[in-house]
Every structure is written in structure tokens, then in C-alpha cells.
Short mmCIF file of N, CA and C in Angstrom, two decimals:
data_model
loop_
_atom_site.label_atom_id
_atom_site.label_comp_id
_atom_site.label_asym_id
_atom_site.label_seq_id
_atom_site.Cartn_x
_atom_site.Cartn_y
_atom_site.Cartn_z
N MET X 1 2.22 6.43 -13.55
CA MET X 1 3.05 5.37 -13.05
C MET X 1 4.22 5.98 -12.27
N LEU X 2 4.58 5.28 -11.20
CA LEU X 2 5.74 5.67 -10.41
C LEU X 2 6.78 4.57 -10.50
N ASP X 3 8.02 4.95 -10.73
CA ASP X 3 9.10 3.97 -10.78
C ASP X 3 9.44 3.49 -9.37
N VAL X 4 9.78 2.21 -9.27
CA VAL X 4 10.29 1.63 -8.03
C VAL X 4 11.78 1.42 -8.26
N VAL X 5 12.60 2.03 -7.40
CA VAL X 5 14.04 2.00 -7.59
C VAL X 5 14.70 1.33 -6.39
N ASP X 6 15.63 0.43 -6.66
CA ASP X 6 16.43 -0.21 -5.61
C ASP X 6 17.40 0.84 -5.08
N PRO X 7 17.27 1.24 -3.80
CA PRO X 7 18.13 2.30 -3.29
C PRO X 7 19.60 1.89 -3.20
N ALA X 8 19.88 0.61 -3.14
CA ALA X 8 21.26 0.15 -3.05
C ALA X 8 21.99 0.27 -4.39
N THR X 9 21.24 0.09 -5.48
CA THR X 9 21.89 0.07 -6.80
C THR X 9 21.44 1.19 -7.71
N GLY X 10 20.31 1.82 -7.38
CA GLY X 10 19.74 2.83 -8.26
C GLY X 10 19.02 2.24 -9.45
N GLU X 11 18.95 0.90 -9.51
CA GLU X 11 18.31 0.21 -10.62
C GLU X 11 16.79 0.30 -10.50
N ARG X 12 16.13 0.56 -11.62
CA ARG X 12 14.67 0.54 -11.66
C ARG X 12 14.23 -0.91 -11.65
N VAL X 13 13.42 -1.27 -10.65
CA VAL X 13 13.01 -2.67 -10.49
C VAL X 13 11.53 -2.89 -10.76
N GLY X 14 10.80 -1.83 -11.03
CA GLY X 14 9.38 -1.98 -11.31
C GLY X 14 8.69 -0.65 -11.36
N GLU X 15 7.36 -0.73 -11.39
CA GLU X 15 6.54 0.48 -11.39
C GLU X 15 5.22 0.18 -10.70
N VAL X 16 4.63 1.21 -10.14
CA VAL X 16 3.34 1.07 -9.47
C VAL X 16 2.43 2.19 -9.94
N VAL X 17 1.14 1.93 -9.85
CA VAL X 17 0.14 2.94 -10.17
C VAL X 17 -0.27 3.61 -8.86
N PRO X 18 -0.20 4.92 -8.77
CA PRO X 18 -0.60 5.59 -7.53
C PRO X 18 -2.09 5.35 -7.24
N ALA X 19 -2.42 5.20 -5.97
CA ALA X 19 -3.81 4.99 -5.55
C ALA X 19 -4.52 6.34 -5.46
N THR X 20 -5.82 6.30 -5.68
CA THR X 20 -6.63 7.50 -5.50
C THR X 20 -6.91 7.68 -4.00
N GLU X 21 -7.37 8.84 -3.65
CA GLU X 21 -7.73 9.10 -2.25
C GLU X 21 -8.81 8.13 -1.78
N GLU X 22 -9.77 7.83 -2.64
CA GLU X 22 -10.85 6.89 -2.30
C GLU X 22 -10.30 5.48 -2.08
N GLU X 23 -9.38 5.04 -2.93
CA GLU X 23 -8.79 3.71 -2.78
C GLU X 23 -8.02 3.59 -1.47
N VAL X 24 -7.30 4.64 -1.11
CA VAL X 24 -6.56 4.63 0.15
C VAL X 24 -7.52 4.57 1.32
N ALA X 25 -8.60 5.34 1.27
CA ALA X 25 -9.59 5.35 2.35
C ALA X 25 -10.22 3.96 2.52
N ARG X 26 -10.53 3.29 1.40
CA ARG X 26 -11.10 1.94 1.48
C ARG X 26 -10.09 0.96 2.07
N ALA X 27 -8.84 1.07 1.68
CA ALA X 27 -7.81 0.17 2.21
C ALA X 27 -7.61 0.38 3.70
N VAL X 28 -7.60 1.61 4.14
CA VAL X 28 -7.44 1.90 5.57
C VAL X 28 -8.64 1.38 6.36
N ALA X 29 -9.85 1.56 5.84
CA ALA X 29 -11.05 1.06 6.51
C ALA X 29 -11.02 -0.46 6.61
N ALA X 30 -10.60 -1.13 5.54
CA ALA X 30 -10.52 -2.60 5.56
C ALA X 30 -9.48 -3.07 6.56
N ALA X 31 -8.34 -2.41 6.61
CA ALA X 31 -7.29 -2.78 7.57
C ALA X 31 -7.76 -2.56 9.00
N ASP X 32 -8.48 -1.48 9.24
CA ASP X 32 -8.99 -1.20 10.58
C ASP X 32 -10.01 -2.25 11.00
N ALA X 33 -10.89 -2.65 10.09
CA ALA X 33 -11.88 -3.68 10.40
C ALA X 33 -11.19 -5.01 10.69
N ALA X 34 -10.18 -5.35 9.91
CA ALA X 34 -9.45 -6.60 10.14
C ALA X 34 -8.72 -6.56 11.48
N ARG X 35 -8.13 -5.43 11.81
CA ARG X 35 -7.42 -5.30 13.09
C ARG X 35 -8.39 -5.46 14.25
N THR X 36 -9.56 -4.87 14.13
CA THR X 36 -10.56 -4.97 15.19
C THR X 36 -10.97 -6.43 15.39
N ALA X 37 -11.21 -7.15 14.31
CA ALA X 37 -11.58 -8.57 14.41
C ALA X 37 -10.42 -9.39 14.97
N TRP X 38 -9.21 -9.12 14.52
CA TRP X 38 -8.03 -9.86 14.99
C TRP X 38 -7.80 -9.63 16.48
N ARG X 39 -8.04 -8.39 16.94
CA ARG X 39 -7.80 -8.04 18.33
C ARG X 39 -8.66 -8.90 19.27
N ARG X 40 -9.82 -9.34 18.80
CA ARG X 40 -10.73 -10.14 19.64
C ARG X 40 -10.33 -11.60 19.73
N THR X 41 -9.33 -12.02 18.97
CA THR X 41 -8.93 -13.44 18.98
C THR X 41 -7.91 -13.72 20.07
#
């Protein structure tokens, strides 16, 4: 887990789970496919 910190106050406001390399690759591929479809509109 990674802490999410408000830079203005230094307060911890949450936490996130780091993504794996495979998860990032899938997210980038999905975003690229969506961008390609959107570009045609």
C-alpha cells in the first residue's frame, strides 16, 4: 500500500495499491483504443 498525502497539509488522506506492470499495460492499451475510437467522432 502507498499512502496518499495532501501536499498542502501533510495529512494522510488515503492509500492506494500499486499496479503491476501487466495492469498498467492493460490500462494503457484500453486508453489507446478509446482514444482511437474517440478520434473518429
